[in-house]
C-alpha cells in the first residue's frame, strides 16, 4: 500500500491545458475516483502518474519519493484500461501469468502457478484458467485483466474506465465486485470514470475535474451534499440540480430568497460573500423539493407538467406559480399526473446558495441528508 501526491502538476497539449496545476494527495489504501466529463483531464492525470506522459510542471510522489523523472517500469504501478485487450492466443492462466513470465529473472514455475491460483481465487475465476478469452464473458474478461494487474502486486492500481465496455447490469455487478475486491486487497486504487454513480458507490474520496482543473476532492457525502460550486452540484447526481435565479434579502434574523412568485425563508444569515442583499442563485436537488399536503413556510403551489415513472420512484417536473420549472421525485403511490395541482415544500436544509457570476457555493444547507 502506498500514498500518491501530485504537487502543482500541469500538462499542456499545444493550446490545450489538459491538466492545470493539480494538487492532490491520495492516502495509502484509498480508493480514489477521478470523475469528470469527457476531456476534463482524467486520463491525462492517470497517464502522468503511470509515467506514460511527462509533466510540464510539478512533482508526482509515490510514498514520498519523487517519481516524476522515472519511466513507467520503475514506478511499480499497474494499469487496467477500458479496452482491456487480453492476448487472444493465450489461456486465462497464461494471460494472468504474463507479467511474471516477463520478469528477469523469471520466477520459478511453481511460484508462478501458486500466485496465479491465488489471484484467480480472489477474483472468482479459478475454474476458467484453461479457457481462452473468446470462451468467457465480458465481465470475466475484465476480471482476467484485473488479475493480470494484480499478479504484479504493485504499489498502486490505476484503472481507466475499466467497466465502460460492459452493459448496464454487468457494470453494476462489477462495481459491487470491485468494491469487495478492494476491501479484501486494500491496495491504493486510482480509478477514472465519467460515471458519477460509479464514483459515488466505489470511492473513499472523489476528485471532480472540469476542463483540466480539480474542482473538489472529498468523500462521496461531501461531494453530493456540500458541493463547492455549481459545476459539482450539477455533475454529481443522477438528475440535474434545480437552479433558481432570484434575489436575497435579510429578514427576521435570517434571509429570504425571492424569484417570481416564489419566496423562501432560510434560518441563516445572508452570506457575507454575497456582499449583502442582492442577486443570487439557489440550487437544490430534486429530492429536496417534496410534495406536501401542508401549507406554510417554504411551501409553493405548482402544476405538474410532466411525469416519468422510473420503477421505485416517480420523477416529475412542476411549474411554480411564477413560471419557474423544477424537477422533483416522489413515491409512485402518490399518483401524480400531468396537469395536477401540487404543493411543494422546499427543504431549507438542502438549499445551497451560489454566486451567480462565478458559480461558487457561498452557503450550504445545514443538513447533510
Ligand atoms: N495526446 C494528446 N494530444 C493532444 N491533446 C490531447 C492529448 N491527450 C489529451 N488531449 C486533450 O487534453 C484534454 C484532456 O484529455 P483527457 O485527459 O484524455 O480527458 P478525459 O480522460 O477526462 O476524457 C482534452 O481536451 C484532450 O483533447
Ligand atoms: Mg479518459
Tab-separated table of C-alpha atoms and ligand atoms in Angstrom:
chain	number	residue	atom	x	y	z
A	1	UNK	CA	0.000	0.000	0.000
A	2	UNK	CA	1.286	3.396	-0.967
A	3	UNK	CA	0.302	7.017	-0.982
A	4	UNK	CA	0.391	9.244	-4.035
A	5	UNK	CA	0.741	13.020	-4.231
A	6	UNK	CA	0.518	15.492	-7.068
A	7	UNK	CA	2.098	18.861	-6.374
A	8	UNK	CA	1.337	21.596	-8.896
A	9	UNK	CA	1.280	19.152	-11.800
A	10	UNK	CA	0.423	20.598	-15.221
A	11	UNK	CA	0.264	19.215	-18.747
A	12	UNK	CA	-0.438	21.058	-21.966
A	13	UNK	CA	-1.083	19.733	-25.456
A	14	UNK	CA	-0.453	22.727	-27.721
A	15	UNK	CA	-3.016	25.326	-26.724
A	16	UNK	CA	-4.985	22.911	-24.509
A	17	UNK	CA	-4.302	22.904	-20.761
A	18	UNK	CA	-5.180	19.227	-20.280
A	19	UNK	CA	-4.238	19.459	-16.602
A	20	UNK	CA	-3.805	22.729	-14.765
A	21	UNK	CA	-1.680	22.768	-11.615
A	22	UNK	CA	-3.098	19.710	-9.896
A	23	UNK	CA	-2.613	19.317	-6.144
A	24	UNK	CA	-3.958	16.016	-4.854
A	25	UNK	CA	-2.984	13.666	-2.040
A	26	UNK	CA	-4.213	10.059	-2.171
A	27	UNK	CA	-3.679	8.182	1.067
A	28	UNK	CA	-2.413	4.652	1.343
A	29	UNK	CA	-5.167	2.083	0.740
A	30	UNK	CA	-7.653	4.619	-0.566
A	31	UNK	CA	-9.985	4.086	-3.491
A	32	UNK	CA	-9.979	7.466	-5.216
A	33	UNK	CA	-12.031	8.198	-8.319
A	34	UNK	CA	-11.158	10.874	-10.828
A	35	UNK	CA	-14.583	11.972	-12.030
A	36	UNK	CA	-15.468	14.434	-14.764
A	37	UNK	CA	-16.908	14.839	-18.249
A	38	UNK	CA	-15.059	13.747	-21.355
A	39	UNK	CA	-11.940	15.852	-21.962
A	40	UNK	CA	-11.656	17.089	-18.364
A	41	UNK	CA	-8.138	15.701	-17.830
A	42	UNK	CA	-8.763	12.398	-16.034
A	43	UNK	CA	-6.796	10.128	-18.343
A	44	UNK	CA	-4.018	12.714	-18.589
A	45	UNK	CA	-3.736	12.627	-14.785
A	46	UNK	CA	-3.568	8.829	-14.781
A	47	UNK	CA	-1.012	8.728	-17.606
A	48	UNK	CA	1.165	11.244	-15.790
A	49	UNK	CA	1.059	9.073	-12.678
A	50	UNK	CA	1.858	5.955	-14.710
A	51	UNK	CA	4.763	7.701	-16.436
A	52	UNK	CA	3.196	7.343	-19.887
A	53	UNK	CA	3.256	11.143	-20.176
A	54	UNK	CA	5.833	13.659	-18.945
A	55	UNK	CA	4.602	16.549	-16.794
A	56	UNK	CA	5.384	20.093	-17.951
A	57	UNK	CA	5.449	21.251	-14.357
A	58	UNK	CA	5.159	19.924	-10.836
A	59	UNK	CA	6.112	16.835	-8.884
A	60	UNK	CA	4.484	13.413	-8.517
A	61	UNK	CA	5.411	11.310	-5.492
A	62	UNK	CA	4.740	7.716	-4.546
A	63	UNK	CA	5.401	7.091	-0.861
A	64	UNK	CA	7.173	10.416	-0.707
A	65	UNK	CA	9.623	9.500	-3.444
A	66	UNK	CA	9.757	11.802	-6.473
A	67	UNK	CA	8.842	9.575	-9.429
A	68	UNK	CA	8.384	12.420	-11.931
A	69	UNK	CA	11.570	11.599	-13.883
A	70	UNK	CA	11.129	7.797	-13.733
A	71	UNK	CA	9.999	5.639	-16.682
A	72	UNK	CA	6.785	3.591	-16.252
A	73	UNK	CA	8.532	0.326	-15.366
A	74	UNK	CA	10.339	1.946	-12.434
A	75	UNK	CA	7.163	3.223	-10.776
A	76	UNK	CA	5.700	-0.082	-9.568
A	77	UNK	CA	2.251	0.703	-10.871
A	78	UNK	CA	-0.267	-1.499	-12.701
A	79	UNK	CA	-2.766	-0.070	-15.118
A	80	UNK	CA	-6.032	-1.536	-16.414
A	81	UNK	CA	-7.536	0.144	-19.446
A	82	UNK	CA	-11.045	0.460	-20.805
A	83	UNK	CA	-10.274	-1.901	-23.692
A	84	UNK	CA	-8.583	-4.474	-21.563
A	85	UNK	CA	-7.063	-6.298	-24.566
A	86	UNK	CA	-6.268	-9.801	-23.381
A	87	UNK	CA	-3.919	-11.857	-25.520
A	88	UNK	CA	-6.391	-13.925	-27.589
A	89	UNK	CA	-3.997	-16.797	-28.276
A	90	UNK	CA	-3.216	-17.300	-24.574
A	91	UNK	CA	-5.330	-19.054	-21.976
A	92	UNK	CA	-6.636	-17.188	-18.933
A	93	UNK	CA	-3.780	-18.712	-16.945
A	94	UNK	CA	-1.160	-17.514	-19.421
A	95	UNK	CA	-2.738	-14.045	-19.613
A	96	UNK	CA	-2.563	-13.615	-15.851
A	97	UNK	CA	0.905	-15.143	-15.627
A	98	UNK	CA	2.250	-12.943	-18.428
A	99	UNK	CA	3.746	-10.123	-16.316
A	100	UNK	CA	5.549	-12.673	-14.120
A	101	UNK	CA	6.959	-14.556	-17.084
A	102	UNK	CA	8.240	-11.259	-18.485
A	103	UNK	CA	10.253	-10.652	-15.316
A	104	UNK	CA	14.011	-11.086	-15.264
A	105	UNK	CA	14.975	-13.229	-13.538
A	106	UNK	CA	11.834	-15.194	-14.273
A	107	UNK	CA	10.255	-16.626	-11.106
A	108	UNK	CA	10.164	-20.465	-10.802
A	109	UNK	CA	7.179	-22.163	-12.436
A	110	UNK	CA	5.833	-23.396	-9.084
A	111	UNK	CA	5.725	-19.844	-7.768
A	112	UNK	CA	4.006	-18.572	-10.927
A	113	UNK	CA	1.339	-21.270	-10.547
A	114	UNK	CA	0.833	-20.502	-6.889
A	115	UNK	CA	0.424	-16.781	-7.497
A	116	UNK	CA	-1.908	-17.195	-10.481
A	117	UNK	CA	-4.061	-19.568	-8.422
A	118	UNK	CA	-4.257	-17.110	-5.566
A	119	UNK	CA	-5.182	-14.126	-7.741
A	120	UNK	CA	-7.697	-16.160	-9.750
A	121	UNK	CA	-9.217	-17.360	-6.472
A	122	UNK	CA	-9.576	-13.791	-5.206
A	123	UNK	CA	-11.301	-12.808	-8.452
A	124	UNK	CA	-13.537	-15.901	-8.562
A	125	UNK	CA	-12.196	-17.107	-11.918
A	126	UNK	CA	-10.240	-20.125	-10.654
A	127	UNK	CA	-12.256	-22.516	-12.821
A	128	UNK	CA	-11.624	-20.571	-16.046
A	129	UNK	CA	-7.844	-20.822	-16.146
A	130	UNK	CA	-7.693	-23.254	-19.093
A	131	UNK	CA	-10.058	-21.255	-21.288
A	132	UNK	CA	-9.273	-18.715	-23.984
A	133	UNK	CA	-10.580	-15.102	-23.819
A	134	UNK	CA	-13.194	-15.714	-26.521
A	135	UNK	CA	-14.637	-18.553	-24.420
A	136	UNK	CA	-15.510	-16.344	-21.429
A	137	UNK	CA	-17.928	-13.428	-20.901
A	138	UNK	CA	-17.097	-9.719	-20.947
A	139	UNK	CA	-17.261	-9.482	-17.167
A	140	UNK	CA	-14.974	-12.488	-16.820
A	141	UNK	CA	-12.534	-10.970	-19.323
A	142	UNK	CA	-12.471	-7.815	-17.245
A	143	UNK	CA	-11.603	-9.893	-14.194
A	144	UNK	CA	-8.762	-11.544	-16.069
A	145	UNK	CA	-7.429	-8.081	-16.958
A	146	UNK	CA	-7.615	-7.164	-13.271
A	147	UNK	CA	-5.829	-10.386	-12.412
A	148	UNK	CA	-3.046	-9.555	-14.840
A	149	UNK	CA	-2.606	-6.251	-12.984
A	150	UNK	CA	-2.867	-7.809	-9.506
A	151	UNK	CA	-0.321	-10.540	-10.159
A	152	UNK	CA	2.488	-7.984	-10.025
A	153	UNK	CA	1.439	-6.875	-6.563
A	154	UNK	CA	2.001	-3.241	-7.479
A	155	UNK	CA	2.119	-0.280	-5.132
A	156	UNK	CA	-0.777	1.413	-6.892
A	157	UNK	CA	-3.500	0.271	-9.279
A	158	UNK	CA	-4.647	2.636	-11.988
A	159	UNK	CA	-7.941	1.850	-13.681
A	160	UNK	CA	-9.151	3.910	-16.620
A	161	UNK	CA	-12.894	3.428	-17.205
A	162	UNK	CA	-12.494	-0.340	-16.822
A	163	UNK	CA	-16.232	-1.050	-16.877
A	164	UNK	CA	-17.349	1.160	-19.729
A	165	UNK	CA	-17.372	-1.642	-22.312
A	166	UNK	CA	-19.808	-3.677	-20.220
A	167	UNK	CA	-23.595	-3.479	-20.370
A	168	UNK	CA	-25.501	-1.583	-17.673
A	169	UNK	CA	-26.428	-4.541	-15.441
A	170	UNK	CA	-22.980	-6.063	-15.586
A	171	UNK	CA	-21.394	-2.705	-14.752
A	172	UNK	CA	-23.360	-2.601	-11.508
A	173	UNK	CA	-22.422	-6.191	-10.719
A	174	UNK	CA	-18.732	-5.475	-11.412
A	175	UNK	CA	-18.934	-2.295	-9.356
A	176	UNK	CA	-20.025	-4.391	-6.418
A	177	UNK	CA	-17.261	-6.931	-7.090
A	178	UNK	CA	-14.586	-4.242	-7.397
A	179	UNK	CA	-15.598	-2.761	-4.087
A	180	UNK	CA	-15.469	-6.163	-2.412
A	181	UNK	CA	-12.099	-6.792	-4.028
A	182	UNK	CA	-10.720	-3.523	-2.728
A	183	UNK	CA	-11.986	-4.346	0.764
A	184	UNK	CA	-10.048	-7.567	0.532
A	185	UNK	CA	-6.743	-6.497	-1.040
A	186	UNK	CA	-6.780	-2.956	0.418
A	187	UNK	CA	-4.472	-1.603	-2.285
A	188	UNK	CA	-4.323	2.024	-3.280
A	189	UNK	CA	-6.534	2.454	-6.333
A	190	UNK	CA	-6.885	5.472	-8.602
A	191	UNK	CA	-9.946	4.977	-10.765
A	192	UNK	CA	-11.030	7.072	-13.732
A	193	UNK	CA	-14.707	7.318	-14.608
A	194	UNK	CA	-17.182	9.755	-16.143
A	195	UNK	CA	-19.999	7.891	-14.380
A	196	UNK	CA	-20.965	9.717	-11.206
A	197	UNK	CA	-22.867	6.722	-9.805
A	198	UNK	CA	-19.784	4.547	-10.172
A	199	UNK	CA	-17.641	7.141	-8.401
A	200	UNK	CA	-20.200	7.602	-5.619
A	201	UNK	CA	-20.546	3.913	-4.868
A	202	UNK	CA	-16.903	2.849	-5.129
A	203	UNK	CA	-14.784	5.625	-3.731
A	204	UNK	CA	-13.411	6.599	-0.376
A	205	UNK	CA	-12.910	10.024	-1.947
A	206	UNK	CA	-13.773	11.561	-5.308
A	207	UNK	CA	-11.747	14.150	-7.236
A	208	UNK	CA	-14.087	16.056	-9.551
A	209	UNK	CA	-12.463	17.554	-12.665
A	210	UNK	CA	-13.660	20.066	-15.217
A	211	UNK	CA	-11.595	21.496	-18.067
A	212	UNK	CA	-8.290	20.313	-16.633
A	213	UNK	CA	-8.942	21.785	-13.198
A	214	UNK	CA	-9.644	19.938	-9.982
A	215	UNK	CA	-12.955	21.303	-8.689
A	216	UNK	CA	-13.351	19.440	-5.408
A	217	UNK	CA	-11.788	16.493	-3.590
A	218	UNK	CA	-13.897	14.925	-0.884
A	219	UNK	CA	-15.901	11.952	0.337
A	220	UNK	CA	-18.978	10.971	-1.680
A	221	UNK	CA	-21.102	12.550	1.063
A	222	UNK	CA	-19.218	15.853	0.881
A	223	UNK	CA	-19.293	15.908	-2.903
A	224	UNK	CA	-23.012	15.151	-3.031
A	225	UNK	CA	-24.221	17.266	-0.137
A	226	UNK	CA	-21.688	20.066	0.090
A	227	UNK	CA	-20.644	20.874	-3.492
A	228	UNK	CA	-18.151	23.741	-3.716
A	229	UNK	CA	-19.643	25.102	-6.913
A	230	UNK	CA	-22.493	24.792	-9.381
A	231	UNK	CA	-20.485	22.503	-11.676
A	232	UNK	CA	-20.019	19.878	-8.966
A	233	UNK	CA	-23.624	20.268	-7.774
A	234	UNK	CA	-24.881	19.589	-11.261
A	235	UNK	CA	-22.425	16.954	-12.483
A	236	UNK	CA	-22.799	14.692	-9.468
A	237	UNK	CA	-26.231	13.164	-9.011
A	238	UNK	CA	-28.405	11.048	-11.289
A	239	UNK	CA	-30.594	14.065	-12.077
A	240	UNK	CA	-29.840	17.725	-12.617
A	241	UNK	CA	-29.793	20.061	-9.657
A	242	UNK	CA	-32.522	22.720	-9.783
A	243	UNK	CA	-31.002	26.181	-10.067
A	244	UNK	CA	-33.242	29.194	-9.495
A	245	UNK	CA	-32.144	32.798	-10.017
A	246	UNK	CA	-33.551	35.444	-7.738
A	247	UNK	CA	-32.513	37.794	-5.007
A	248	UNK	CA	-31.552	37.607	-1.361
A	249	UNK	CA	-32.546	39.926	1.440
A	250	UNK	CA	-32.064	39.891	5.199
A	251	UNK	CA	-35.273	39.047	7.014
A	252	UNK	CA	-36.266	38.121	10.576
A	253	UNK	CA	-32.785	37.131	11.760
A	254	UNK	CA	-32.465	35.004	8.624
A	255	UNK	CA	-32.799	35.592	4.937
A	256	UNK	CA	-35.429	35.491	2.251
A	257	UNK	CA	-34.930	34.418	-1.312
A	258	UNK	CA	-37.436	35.583	-3.907
A	259	UNK	CA	-37.837	34.623	-7.536
A	260	UNK	CA	-41.038	35.411	-9.414
A	261	UNK	CA	-43.823	34.281	-7.109
A	262	UNK	CA	-41.554	32.040	-5.046
A	263	UNK	CA	-40.485	33.220	-1.611
A	264	UNK	CA	-38.292	31.092	0.642
A	265	UNK	CA	-37.233	31.868	4.196
A	266	UNK	CA	-33.982	30.421	5.423
A	267	UNK	CA	-32.891	30.492	9.054
A	268	UNK	CA	-29.352	31.554	8.256
A	269	UNK	CA	-27.715	34.903	7.743
A	270	UNK	CA	-27.230	36.397	4.298
A	271	UNK	CA	-23.801	35.025	3.337
A	272	UNK	CA	-21.182	37.703	3.678
A	273	UNK	CA	-19.620	36.559	0.427
A	274	UNK	CA	-22.809	37.630	-1.354
A	275	UNK	CA	-21.989	41.215	-0.435
A	276	UNK	CA	-25.253	41.503	1.498
A	277	UNK	CA	-28.604	41.595	-0.217
A	278	UNK	CA	-28.765	41.253	-3.985
A	279	UNK	CA	-28.946	38.794	-6.833
A	280	UNK	CA	-28.259	35.147	-6.054
A	281	UNK	CA	-28.820	31.681	-7.414
A	282	UNK	CA	-30.025	28.840	-5.264
A	283	UNK	CA	-29.562	25.185	-6.095
A	284	UNK	CA	-31.276	22.156	-4.670
A	285	UNK	CA	-31.578	18.538	-5.667
A	286	UNK	CA	-34.891	17.082	-6.839
A	287	UNK	CA	-35.275	15.155	-3.579
A	288	UNK	CA	-35.078	18.459	-1.641
A	289	UNK	CA	-38.386	19.518	-3.208
A	290	UNK	CA	-41.086	17.414	-1.621
A	291	UNK	CA	-44.820	17.174	-2.408
A	292	UNK	CA	-46.814	18.020	0.703
A	293	UNK	CA	-50.378	18.385	1.968
A	294	UNK	CA	-49.292	21.098	4.358
A	295	UNK	CA	-49.103	24.829	3.936
A	296	UNK	CA	-46.786	27.397	5.454
A	297	UNK	CA	-43.141	28.172	5.337
A	298	UNK	CA	-41.347	27.323	2.080
A	299	UNK	CA	-44.367	25.671	0.504
A	300	UNK	CA	-45.243	26.746	-3.033
A	301	UNK	CA	-48.170	25.987	-5.340
A	302	UNK	CA	-47.264	24.313	-8.612
A	303	UNK	CA	-48.672	22.366	-11.527
A	304	UNK	CA	-47.302	19.022	-12.666
A	305	UNK	CA	-46.165	19.411	-16.280
A	306	UNK	CA	-44.546	16.033	-16.920
A	307	UNK	CA	-44.123	12.688	-15.167
A	308	UNK	CA	-41.633	9.851	-15.637
A	309	UNK	CA	-42.266	6.595	-13.841
A	310	UNK	CA	-38.850	5.145	-13.015
A	311	UNK	CA	-39.585	1.900	-11.174
A	312	UNK	CA	-39.400	2.638	-7.460
A	313	UNK	CA	-39.887	6.391	-7.905
A	314	UNK	CA	-41.892	8.873	-9.885
A	315	UNK	CA	-39.857	11.734	-11.275
A	316	UNK	CA	-41.866	14.797	-12.213
A	317	UNK	CA	-41.466	18.335	-13.461
A	318	UNK	CA	-43.656	21.062	-11.985
A	319	UNK	CA	-44.195	24.707	-12.857
A	320	UNK	CA	-44.421	27.146	-9.957
A	321	UNK	CA	-46.967	29.973	-9.969
A	322	UNK	CA	-44.252	32.444	-11.001
A	323	UNK	CA	-43.243	30.316	-14.004
A	324	UNK	CA	-40.127	28.619	-12.635
A	325	UNK	CA	-39.966	24.915	-13.503
A	326	UNK	CA	-38.412	22.393	-11.116
A	327	UNK	CA	-37.712	18.658	-11.134
A	328	UNK	CA	-38.727	16.572	-8.136
A	329	UNK	CA	-39.204	12.948	-7.148
A	330	UNK	CA	-41.726	11.084	-5.034
A	331	UNK	CA	-43.243	7.657	-4.439
A	332	UNK	CA	-45.296	6.400	-7.419
A	333	UNK	CA	-48.109	5.702	-4.940
A	334	UNK	CA	-48.775	9.459	-4.720
A	335	UNK	CA	-50.252	9.002	-8.202
A	336	UNK	CA	-49.285	12.427	-9.546
A	337	UNK	CA	-50.454	13.073	-13.093
A	338	UNK	CA	-49.771	15.766	-15.656
A	339	UNK	CA	-51.900	18.877	-15.141
A	340	UNK	CA	-52.476	18.197	-11.461
A	341	UNK	CA	-52.044	20.953	-8.874
A	342	UNK	CA	-49.442	20.089	-6.270
A	343	UNK	CA	-47.905	21.788	-3.244
A	344	UNK	CA	-44.155	21.568	-2.944
A	345	UNK	CA	-42.069	22.073	0.160
A	346	UNK	CA	-38.530	23.367	-0.374
A	347	UNK	CA	-36.303	21.727	2.221
A	348	UNK	CA	-34.272	24.608	3.565
A	349	UNK	CA	-31.574	22.358	4.999
A	350	UNK	CA	-30.726	21.236	1.464
A	351	UNK	CA	-30.711	24.605	-0.266
A	352	UNK	CA	-27.312	25.835	-1.396
A	353	UNK	CA	-26.644	29.436	-2.392
A	354	UNK	CA	-24.346	30.205	-5.317
A	355	UNK	CA	-22.743	33.379	-6.547
A	356	UNK	CA	-24.401	33.856	-9.954
A	357	UNK	CA	-21.308	35.234	-11.720
A	358	UNK	CA	-18.818	32.562	-10.623
A	359	UNK	CA	-20.990	29.605	-9.613
A	360	UNK	CA	-19.083	29.372	-6.330
A	361	UNK	CA	-21.184	27.994	-3.477
A	362	UNK	CA	-21.321	30.597	-0.708
A	363	UNK	CA	-23.716	28.851	1.682
A	364	UNK	CA	-24.620	25.205	2.169
A	365	UNK	CA	-27.771	23.874	3.750
A	366	UNK	CA	-27.321	22.792	7.348
A	367	UNK	CA	-28.158	19.150	6.845
A	368	UNK	CA	-26.190	16.540	5.020
A	369	UNK	CA	-29.120	14.228	4.481
B	1	LIG	N1	-2.104	13.190	-26.866
B	1	LIG	C1	-2.869	14.290	-26.903
B	1	LIG	N2	-2.680	15.244	-27.834
B	1	LIG	C2	-3.433	16.369	-27.852
B	1	LIG	N3	-4.422	16.632	-26.989
B	1	LIG	C3	-4.678	15.717	-26.039
B	1	LIG	C4	-3.927	14.501	-25.953
B	1	LIG	N4	-4.387	13.778	-24.890
B	1	LIG	C5	-5.401	14.516	-24.353
B	1	LIG	N5	-5.573	15.682	-25.042
B	1	LIG	C6	-6.556	16.725	-24.710
B	1	LIG	O1	-6.417	17.031	-23.346
B	1	LIG	C7	-7.695	17.205	-22.732
B	1	LIG	C8	-7.878	16.200	-21.603
B	1	LIG	O2	-7.927	14.892	-22.141
B	1	LIG	P1	-8.112	13.579	-21.265
B	1	LIG	O3	-7.205	13.644	-20.106
B	1	LIG	O4	-7.981	12.420	-22.176
B	1	LIG	O5	-9.622	13.732	-20.782
B	1	LIG	P2	-10.602	12.658	-20.080
B	1	LIG	O6	-9.860	11.404	-19.785
B	1	LIG	O7	-11.098	13.373	-18.868
B	1	LIG	O8	-11.725	12.446	-21.066
B	1	LIG	C9	-8.708	17.074	-23.845
B	1	LIG	O9	-9.002	18.364	-24.343
B	1	LIG	C10	-7.987	16.255	-24.882
B	1	LIG	O10	-8.474	16.536	-26.167
B	2	LIG	MG1	-10.230	9.441	-20.478
